[in-house]
Amino acid sequence: MTRIAIVTGASRLKGIGAAVCRELAKAGHPIFFTYWTPYDKEMPWGSEANEPKRLKDELEGFGVPVNMMELDLTSTEAPEQLFQKVREDLGQPSILVNNAAYSTNDDYSTITAEELDKHYFVNIRATTLLSSRFATEFNLGSGGRIVNLTSGQSRGAMPGELSYATTKGAIDAMTVTLAAEVAKLGITVNAINPGPTDTGWMTEEIKSSLSGMFPSGRVGMPSDVARTIKFLVSEEAEWVTGQIIHSEGGFRR
């Protein structure tokens, strides 16, 4: 059964969001993805010209309807804007993958209210409000799927990423409570931790140092977590909800 999927934060061809879009499109799901290029341009990895359009063209090659929207998830109007556009273009969505994230480095001595707010607005406020809007509008009775991206904050410290760890860690708690609230609507809610994943930010030195921490001898790839998400949104996963899944290849901290 194919169902309309929303994937946030799919602006980069090497990113997890793009990989999720590919897996779901290959499974026959119509795709609507969001992107926000100003953030990528500020980050060390940058962004290449027309990546969202190139991703859209690639996904359409799988024979499914695809549309996209540049959306600032820090805006309080973002959920309404997004779901109105999805309904107009594709119809009632059944899948929401909250992949978009904000991440910069800070610690106890450098953290500021402004930087903490930037992390909060995207990582937890947007994720919660988009999930709320999805559940409020969902009226299909079954087959609803919400998947949140977390980063294993409960499994160990992340020194130098205090704002990121604080806000992403809150996703675990939200996932468990929301799953209990929306089960009666026919919606499952899960979070997935992909572990260290090479989305273009890893140098060869970083990959080399991390590889030994994986039993397989390699770091995670976006396709690894994308395949797990494809299962979580499938009909076969209807009995899986309220879970924080650590799909990180046996990563040893």
PDB file of C-alpha atoms in Angstrom:
ATOM      1  CA  MET A   1       0.000   0.000   0.000  1.00  0.00           C
ATOM      2  CA  THR A   2       1.439   3.362  -1.050  1.00  0.00           C
ATOM      3  CA  ARG A   3       0.802   6.428   1.067  1.00  0.00           C
ATOM      4  CA  ILE A   4       1.822  10.077   0.777  1.00  0.00           C
ATOM      5  CA  ALA A   5       5.000  10.855   2.734  1.00  0.00           C
ATOM      6  CA  ILE A   6       6.383  14.147   4.058  1.00  0.00           C
ATOM      7  CA  VAL A   7      10.131  14.298   4.714  1.00  0.00           C
ATOM      8  CA  THR A   8      11.631  17.431   6.250  1.00  0.00           C
ATOM      9  CA  GLY A   9      15.205  18.591   5.779  1.00  0.00           C
ATOM     10  CA  ALA A  10      15.990  16.992   2.423  1.00  0.00           C
ATOM     11  CA  SER A  11      18.063  19.756   0.889  1.00  0.00           C
ATOM     12  CA  ARG A  12      21.306  17.847   0.286  1.00  0.00           C
ATOM     13  CA  LEU A  13      21.739  14.899  -2.075  1.00  0.00           C
ATOM     14  CA  LYS A  14      24.182  13.224   0.357  1.00  0.00           C
ATOM     15  CA  GLY A  15      21.935  13.715   3.384  1.00  0.00           C
ATOM     16  CA  ILE A  16      19.710  11.362   5.334  1.00  0.00           C
ATOM     17  CA  GLY A  17      16.588  13.202   4.184  1.00  0.00           C
ATOM     18  CA  ALA A  18      17.389  12.591   0.531  1.00  0.00           C
ATOM     19  CA  ALA A  19      18.149   8.919   1.222  1.00  0.00           C
ATOM     20  CA  VAL A  20      14.800   8.514   2.992  1.00  0.00           C
ATOM     21  CA  CYS A  21      13.021  10.119   0.050  1.00  0.00           C
ATOM     22  CA  ARG A  22      14.715   7.679  -2.328  1.00  0.00           C
ATOM     23  CA  GLU A  23      13.769   4.598  -0.313  1.00  0.00           C
ATOM     24  CA  LEU A  24      10.151   5.680   0.083  1.00  0.00           C
ATOM     25  CA  ALA A  25       9.851   6.678  -3.568  1.00  0.00           C
ATOM     26  CA  LYS A  26      11.255   3.296  -4.637  1.00  0.00           C
ATOM     27  CA  ALA A  27       8.548   1.715  -2.479  1.00  0.00           C
ATOM     28  CA  GLY A  28       5.949   3.675  -4.457  1.00  0.00           C
ATOM     29  CA  HIS A  29       5.109   6.431  -1.984  1.00  0.00           C
ATOM     30  CA  PRO A  30       4.366   9.938  -3.323  1.00  0.00           C
ATOM     31  CA  ILE A  31       6.893  12.309  -1.756  1.00  0.00           C
ATOM     32  CA  PHE A  32       6.718  15.863  -0.472  1.00  0.00           C
ATOM     33  CA  PHE A  33       9.962  17.157   1.004  1.00  0.00           C
ATOM     34  CA  THR A  34      11.071  20.413   2.582  1.00  0.00           C
ATOM     35  CA  TYR A  35      14.447  22.109   2.496  1.00  0.00           C
ATOM     36  CA  TRP A  36      16.114  25.261   3.838  1.00  0.00           C
ATOM     37  CA  THR A  37      19.221  26.211   1.899  1.00  0.00           C
ATOM     38  CA  PRO A  38      20.267  29.211   4.075  1.00  0.00           C
ATOM     39  CA  TYR A  39      21.166  26.763   6.868  1.00  0.00           C
ATOM     40  CA  ASP A  40      23.256  24.511   4.635  1.00  0.00           C
ATOM     41  CA  LYS A  41      25.119  27.491   3.210  1.00  0.00           C
ATOM     42  CA  GLU A  42      26.182  28.435   6.748  1.00  0.00           C
ATOM     43  CA  MET A  43      27.488  24.955   7.523  1.00  0.00           C
ATOM     44  CA  PRO A  44      30.990  23.642   6.670  1.00  0.00           C
ATOM     45  CA  TRP A  45      29.608  21.157   4.136  1.00  0.00           C
ATOM     46  CA  GLY A  46      27.778  23.844   2.164  1.00  0.00           C
ATOM     47  CA  SER A  47      25.324  23.015  -0.602  1.00  0.00           C
ATOM     48  CA  GLU A  48      25.564  22.583  -4.344  1.00  0.00           C
ATOM     49  CA  ALA A  49      23.463  24.489  -6.841  1.00  0.00           C
ATOM     50  CA  ASN A  50      19.909  23.289  -7.356  1.00  0.00           C
ATOM     51  CA  GLU A  51      20.237  20.208  -5.125  1.00  0.00           C
ATOM     52  CA  PRO A  52      16.529  20.184  -4.128  1.00  0.00           C
ATOM     53  CA  LYS A  53      15.448  20.378  -7.784  1.00  0.00           C
ATOM     54  CA  ARG A  54      17.914  17.644  -8.694  1.00  0.00           C
ATOM     55  CA  LEU A  55      16.512  15.462  -5.920  1.00  0.00           C
ATOM     56  CA  LYS A  56      12.960  16.091  -7.133  1.00  0.00           C
ATOM     57  CA  ASP A  57      13.908  15.058 -10.671  1.00  0.00           C
ATOM     58  CA  GLU A  58      15.624  11.922  -9.351  1.00  0.00           C
ATOM     59  CA  LEU A  59      12.606  10.909  -7.282  1.00  0.00           C
ATOM     60  CA  GLU A  60      10.216  11.430 -10.168  1.00  0.00           C
ATOM     61  CA  GLY A  61      12.309   8.878 -12.033  1.00  0.00           C
ATOM     62  CA  PHE A  62      10.817   6.251  -9.698  1.00  0.00           C
ATOM     63  CA  GLY A  63       7.402   6.989 -11.164  1.00  0.00           C
ATOM     64  CA  VAL A  64       5.794   8.691  -8.156  1.00  0.00           C
ATOM     65  CA  PRO A  65       4.346  12.192  -7.710  1.00  0.00           C
ATOM     66  CA  VAL A  66       6.869  14.501  -6.034  1.00  0.00           C
ATOM     67  CA  ASN A  67       6.801  18.082  -4.835  1.00  0.00           C
ATOM     68  CA  MET A  68       8.950  20.208  -2.568  1.00  0.00           C
ATOM     69  CA  MET A  69       8.895  23.427  -0.583  1.00  0.00           C
ATOM     70  CA  GLU A  70      11.547  25.692   0.872  1.00  0.00           C
ATOM     71  CA  LEU A  71      10.372  26.164   4.434  1.00  0.00           C
ATOM     72  CA  ASP A  72      11.779  27.896   7.495  1.00  0.00           C
ATOM     73  CA  LEU A  73      10.815  25.526  10.299  1.00  0.00           C
ATOM     74  CA  THR A  74      11.594  28.171  12.925  1.00  0.00           C
ATOM     75  CA  SER A  75       8.440  29.994  11.818  1.00  0.00           C
ATOM     76  CA  THR A  76       5.302  29.361  13.882  1.00  0.00           C
ATOM     77  CA  GLU A  77       3.316  29.346  10.632  1.00  0.00           C
ATOM     78  CA  ALA A  78       5.414  26.521   9.138  1.00  0.00           C
ATOM     79  CA  PRO A  79       3.103  23.600  10.063  1.00  0.00           C
ATOM     80  CA  GLU A  80       0.023  25.259   8.574  1.00  0.00           C
ATOM     81  CA  GLN A  81       1.909  26.301   5.440  1.00  0.00           C
ATOM     82  CA  LEU A  82       3.349  22.835   4.940  1.00  0.00           C
ATOM     83  CA  PHE A  83       0.206  20.764   5.401  1.00  0.00           C
ATOM     84  CA  GLN A  84      -1.903  23.123   3.297  1.00  0.00           C
ATOM     85  CA  LYS A  85       0.608  22.824   0.457  1.00  0.00           C
ATOM     86  CA  VAL A  86       0.799  19.022   0.744  1.00  0.00           C
ATOM     87  CA  ARG A  87      -2.987  18.680   0.652  1.00  0.00           C
ATOM     88  CA  GLU A  88      -3.218  20.955  -2.373  1.00  0.00           C
ATOM     89  CA  ASP A  89      -0.458  19.202  -4.314  1.00  0.00           C
ATOM     90  CA  LEU A  90      -0.731  15.534  -3.339  1.00  0.00           C
ATOM     91  CA  GLY A  91      -3.544  14.930  -0.855  1.00  0.00           C
ATOM     92  CA  GLN A  92      -3.796  13.582   2.698  1.00  0.00           C
ATOM     93  CA  PRO A  93      -0.375  12.530   4.026  1.00  0.00           C
ATOM     94  CA  SER A  94      -0.018   9.280   5.964  1.00  0.00           C
ATOM     95  CA  ILE A  95       3.708   9.476   6.740  1.00  0.00           C
ATOM     96  CA  LEU A  96       5.751  12.196   8.441  1.00  0.00           C
ATOM     97  CA  VAL A  97       9.520  11.869   8.788  1.00  0.00           C
ATOM     98  CA  ASN A  98      10.910  14.637  10.998  1.00  0.00           C
ATOM     99  CA  ASN A  99      14.475  14.668   9.708  1.00  0.00           C
ATOM    100  CA  ALA A 100      15.330  18.398   9.708  1.00  0.00           C
ATOM    101  CA  ALA A 101      17.833  19.426  12.370  1.00  0.00           C
ATOM    102  CA  TYR A 102      19.913  22.370  13.510  1.00  0.00           C
ATOM    103  CA  SER A 103      23.414  21.691  14.823  1.00  0.00           C
ATOM    104  CA  THR A 104      26.380  23.836  15.797  1.00  0.00           C
ATOM    105  CA  ASN A 105      29.089  23.286  18.390  1.00  0.00           C
ATOM    106  CA  ASP A 106      28.956  24.784  21.874  1.00  0.00           C
ATOM    107  CA  ASP A 107      29.624  23.823  25.480  1.00  0.00           C
ATOM    108  CA  TYR A 108      28.898  25.073  28.996  1.00  0.00           C
ATOM    109  CA  SER A 109      31.288  27.987  28.553  1.00  0.00           C
ATOM    110  CA  THR A 110      30.125  29.178  25.140  1.00  0.00           C
ATOM    111  CA  ILE A 111      26.393  28.410  25.067  1.00  0.00           C
ATOM    112  CA  THR A 112      24.103  31.423  24.564  1.00  0.00           C
ATOM    113  CA  ALA A 113      20.358  31.886  24.798  1.00  0.00           C
ATOM    114  CA  GLU A 114      20.243  32.797  21.108  1.00  0.00           C
ATOM    115  CA  GLU A 115      22.050  29.653  19.994  1.00  0.00           C
ATOM    116  CA  LEU A 116      20.041  27.405  22.307  1.00  0.00           C
ATOM    117  CA  ASP A 117      16.830  28.896  20.902  1.00  0.00           C
ATOM    118  CA  LYS A 118      17.940  28.178  17.327  1.00  0.00           C
ATOM    119  CA  HIS A 119      18.411  24.521  18.225  1.00  0.00           C
ATOM    120  CA  TYR A 120      15.135  24.384  20.125  1.00  0.00           C
ATOM    121  CA  PHE A 121      13.056  25.951  17.352  1.00  0.00           C
ATOM    122  CA  VAL A 122      14.053  23.319  14.789  1.00  0.00           C
ATOM    123  CA  ASN A 123      14.984  20.225  16.747  1.00  0.00           C
ATOM    124  CA  ILE A 124      12.110  19.983  19.196  1.00  0.00           C
ATOM    125  CA  ARG A 125       9.524  22.736  18.652  1.00  0.00           C
ATOM    126  CA  ALA A 126       9.147  22.137  14.913  1.00  0.00           C
ATOM    127  CA  THR A 127       9.225  18.362  15.346  1.00  0.00           C
ATOM    128  CA  THR A 128       6.503  18.518  18.015  1.00  0.00           C
ATOM    129  CA  LEU A 129       4.262  21.006  16.206  1.00  0.00           C
ATOM    130  CA  LEU A 130       4.524  19.223  12.849  1.00  0.00           C
ATOM    131  CA  SER A 131       3.681  15.934  14.548  1.00  0.00           C
ATOM    132  CA  SER A 132       0.731  17.562  16.324  1.00  0.00           C
ATOM    133  CA  ARG A 133      -0.601  19.027  13.082  1.00  0.00           C
ATOM    134  CA  PHE A 134      -0.163  15.694  11.286  1.00  0.00           C
ATOM    135  CA  ALA A 135      -2.125  13.834  13.974  1.00  0.00           C
ATOM    136  CA  THR A 136      -4.835  16.493  14.227  1.00  0.00           C
ATOM    137  CA  GLU A 137      -5.541  16.328  10.502  1.00  0.00           C
ATOM    138  CA  PHE A 138      -5.133  12.557  10.088  1.00  0.00           C
ATOM    139  CA  ASN A 139      -8.521  10.954   9.465  1.00  0.00           C
ATOM    140  CA  LEU A 140      -7.741   7.730   7.609  1.00  0.00           C
ATOM    141  CA  GLY A 141      -8.242   5.511  10.648  1.00  0.00           C
ATOM    142  CA  SER A 142      -5.053   3.476  10.227  1.00  0.00           C
ATOM    143  CA  GLY A 143      -1.651   3.505   8.566  1.00  0.00           C
ATOM    144  CA  GLY A 144      -0.437   6.779  10.044  1.00  0.00           C
ATOM    145  CA  ARG A 145       3.301   6.898  10.672  1.00  0.00           C
ATOM    146  CA  ILE A 146       5.510   9.480  12.393  1.00  0.00           C
ATOM    147  CA  VAL A 147       9.260   8.865  12.524  1.00  0.00           C
ATOM    148  CA  ASN A 148      11.539  11.277  14.390  1.00  0.00           C
ATOM    149  CA  LEU A 149      15.308  11.451  14.009  1.00  0.00           C
ATOM    150  CA  THR A 150      17.332  11.461  17.202  1.00  0.00           C
ATOM    151  CA  SER A 151      21.053  10.989  17.809  1.00  0.00           C
ATOM    152  CA  GLY A 152      21.454   8.621  20.737  1.00  0.00           C
ATOM    153  CA  GLN A 153      21.775  11.291  23.408  1.00  0.00           C
ATOM    154  CA  SER A 154      20.520   8.806  26.018  1.00  0.00           C
ATOM    155  CA  ARG A 155      23.408   6.443  25.271  1.00  0.00           C
ATOM    156  CA  GLY A 156      26.303   8.715  26.116  1.00  0.00           C
ATOM    157  CA  ALA A 157      27.618  12.239  26.483  1.00  0.00           C
ATOM    158  CA  MET A 158      28.210  14.547  23.507  1.00  0.00           C
ATOM    159  CA  PRO A 159      30.788  17.065  24.797  1.00  0.00           C
ATOM    160  CA  GLY A 160      30.993  20.196  22.686  1.00  0.00           C
ATOM    161  CA  GLU A 161      27.389  19.860  21.464  1.00  0.00           C
ATOM    162  CA  LEU A 162      25.419  20.985  24.496  1.00  0.00           C
ATOM    163  CA  SER A 163      22.559  22.774  22.689  1.00  0.00           C
ATOM    164  CA  TYR A 164      22.232  19.973  20.149  1.00  0.00           C
ATOM    165  CA  ALA A 165      22.283  17.180  22.733  1.00  0.00           C
ATOM    166  CA  THR A 166      19.788  19.000  24.956  1.00  0.00           C
ATOM    167  CA  THR A 167      17.210  19.618  22.249  1.00  0.00           C
ATOM    168  CA  LYS A 168      17.600  16.376  20.306  1.00  0.00           C
ATOM    169  CA  GLY A 169      17.440  14.396  23.546  1.00  0.00           C
ATOM    170  CA  ALA A 170      13.977  15.841  24.197  1.00  0.00           C
ATOM    171  CA  ILE A 171      12.727  14.067  21.072  1.00  0.00           C
ATOM    172  CA  ASP A 172      12.921  10.715  22.875  1.00  0.00           C
ATOM    173  CA  ALA A 173      10.523  11.842  25.604  1.00  0.00           C
ATOM    174  CA  MET A 174       8.145  13.471  23.140  1.00  0.00           C
ATOM    175  CA  THR A 175       8.078  10.334  20.970  1.00  0.00           C
ATOM    176  CA  VAL A 176       7.034   8.044  23.824  1.00  0.00           C
ATOM    177  CA  THR A 177       4.246  10.332  25.066  1.00  0.00           C
ATOM    178  CA  LEU A 178       2.902  11.226  21.624  1.00  0.00           C
ATOM    179  CA  ALA A 179       2.797   7.543  20.642  1.00  0.00           C
ATOM    180  CA  ALA A 180       0.470   6.869  23.573  1.00  0.00           C
ATOM    181  CA  GLU A 181      -1.739   9.824  22.700  1.00  0.00           C
ATOM    182  CA  VAL A 182      -2.277   9.111  18.998  1.00  0.00           C
ATOM    183  CA  ALA A 183      -2.445   5.306  18.940  1.00  0.00           C
ATOM    184  CA  LYS A 184      -6.253   5.524  18.967  1.00  0.00           C
ATOM    185  CA  LEU A 185      -6.067   7.502  15.703  1.00  0.00           C
ATOM    186  CA  GLY A 186      -4.222   4.693  13.911  1.00  0.00           C
ATOM    187  CA  ILE A 187      -0.851   6.438  14.068  1.00  0.00           C
ATOM    188  CA  THR A 188       2.437   4.944  15.234  1.00  0.00           C
ATOM    189  CA  VAL A 189       5.254   7.191  16.494  1.00  0.00           C
ATOM    190  CA  ASN A 190       8.867   6.080  16.708  1.00  0.00           C
ATOM    191  CA  ALA A 191      12.300   7.695  16.840  1.00  0.00           C
ATOM    192  CA  ILE A 192      15.434   6.373  15.217  1.00  0.00           C
ATOM    193  CA  ASN A 193      19.068   6.979  16.084  1.00  0.00           C
ATOM    194  CA  PRO A 194      21.312   6.328  13.055  1.00  0.00           C
ATOM    195  CA  GLY A 195      24.601   6.757  14.928  1.00  0.00           C
ATOM    196  CA  PRO A 196      27.553   8.485  13.220  1.00  0.00           C
ATOM    197  CA  THR A 197      26.544   8.755   9.575  1.00  0.00           C
ATOM    198  CA  ASP A 198      28.606  10.059   6.674  1.00  0.00           C
ATOM    199  CA  THR A 199      26.396  12.684   5.073  1.00  0.00           C
ATOM    200  CA  GLY A 200      29.337  14.587   3.633  1.00  0.00           C
ATOM    201  CA  TRP A 201      30.662  16.167   6.822  1.00  0.00           C
ATOM    202  CA  MET A 202      33.174  13.455   7.676  1.00  0.00           C
ATOM    203  CA  THR A 203      36.803  13.902   6.716  1.00  0.00           C
ATOM    204  CA  GLU A 204      38.882  10.823   5.964  1.00  0.00           C
ATOM    205  CA  GLU A 205      40.514  11.254   9.361  1.00  0.00           C
ATOM    206  CA  ILE A 206      37.150  11.250  11.138  1.00  0.00           C
ATOM    207  CA  LYS A 207      35.956   8.192   9.208  1.00  0.00           C
ATOM    208  CA  SER A 208      39.168   6.363  10.002  1.00  0.00           C
ATOM    209  CA  SER A 209      38.908   7.111  13.724  1.00  0.00           C
ATOM    210  CA  LEU A 210      35.248   6.098  13.886  1.00  0.00           C
ATOM    211  CA  SER A 211      35.418   2.961  11.754  1.00  0.00           C
ATOM    212  CA  GLY A 212      37.059   0.939  14.509  1.00  0.00           C
ATOM    213  CA  MET A 213      34.070   1.662  16.753  1.00  0.00           C
ATOM    214  CA  PHE A 214      31.766  -0.281  14.436  1.00  0.00           C
ATOM    215  CA  PRO A 215      31.896  -4.129  14.365  1.00  0.00           C
ATOM    216  CA  SER A 216      31.568  -3.992  10.564  1.00  0.00           C
ATOM    217  CA  GLY A 217      34.584  -1.680  10.278  1.00  0.00           C
ATOM    218  CA  ARG A 218      32.733   1.120   8.503  1.00  0.00           C
ATOM    219  CA  VAL A 219      30.715   4.178   9.464  1.00  0.00           C
ATOM    220  CA  GLY A 220      27.004   4.485   8.819  1.00  0.00           C
ATOM    221  CA  MET A 221      25.650   5.634   5.473  1.00  0.00           C
ATOM    222  CA  PRO A 222      22.384   7.516   4.845  1.00  0.00           C
ATOM    223  CA  SER A 223      20.961   4.488   3.049  1.00  0.00           C
ATOM    224  CA  ASP A 224      21.352   2.420   6.239  1.00  0.00           C
ATOM    225  CA  VAL A 225      18.930   4.494   8.281  1.00  0.00           C
ATOM    226  CA  ALA A 226      16.690   5.097   5.256  1.00  0.00           C
ATOM    227  CA  ARG A 227      16.028   1.381   4.901  1.00  0.00           C
ATOM    228  CA  THR A 228      15.069   1.141   8.570  1.00  0.00           C
ATOM    229  CA  ILE A 229      12.685   4.064   8.182  1.00  0.00           C
ATOM    230  CA  LYS A 230      11.143   2.379   5.144  1.00  0.00           C
ATOM    231  CA  PHE A 231      10.276  -0.541   7.420  1.00  0.00           C
ATOM    232  CA  LEU A 232       8.915   1.666  10.213  1.00  0.00           C
ATOM    233  CA  VAL A 233       6.448   3.359   7.860  1.00  0.00           C
ATOM    234  CA  SER A 234       5.352   0.087   6.261  1.00  0.00           C
ATOM    235  CA  GLU A 235       2.230  -1.922   7.066  1.00  0.00           C
ATOM    236  CA  GLU A 236       4.473  -4.623   8.546  1.00  0.00           C
ATOM    237  CA  ALA A 237       5.496  -2.216  11.339  1.00  0.00           C
ATOM    238  CA  GLU A 238       1.981  -1.464  12.580  1.00  0.00           C
ATOM    239  CA  TRP A 239       2.783  -3.067  15.972  1.00  0.00           C
ATOM    240  CA  VAL A 240       5.909  -0.968  16.557  1.00  0.00           C
ATOM    241  CA  THR A 241       5.247   2.310  18.352  1.00  0.00           C
ATOM    242  CA  GLY A 242       6.701   4.436  21.132  1.00  0.00           C
ATOM    243  CA  GLN A 243      10.166   3.038  20.454  1.00  0.00           C
ATOM    244  CA  ILE A 244      13.597   4.675  20.296  1.00  0.00           C
ATOM    245  CA  ILE A 245      15.416   2.462  17.801  1.00  0.00           C
ATOM    246  CA  HIS A 246      19.199   2.528  17.750  1.00  0.00           C
ATOM    247  CA  SER A 247      19.925   1.518  14.164  1.00  0.00           C
ATOM    248  CA  GLU A 248      23.632   2.304  14.396  1.00  0.00           C
ATOM    249  CA  GLY A 249      25.436  -0.834  13.314  1.00  0.00           C
ATOM    250  CA  GLY A 250      26.549  -1.852  16.808  1.00  0.00           C
ATOM    251  CA  PHE A 251      28.425   1.431  17.334  1.00  0.00           C
ATOM    252  CA  ARG A 252      30.587   1.212  20.464  1.00  0.00           C
ATOM    253  CA  ARG A 253      31.136   4.518  22.265  1.00  0.00           C
TER     254      ARG A 253
END
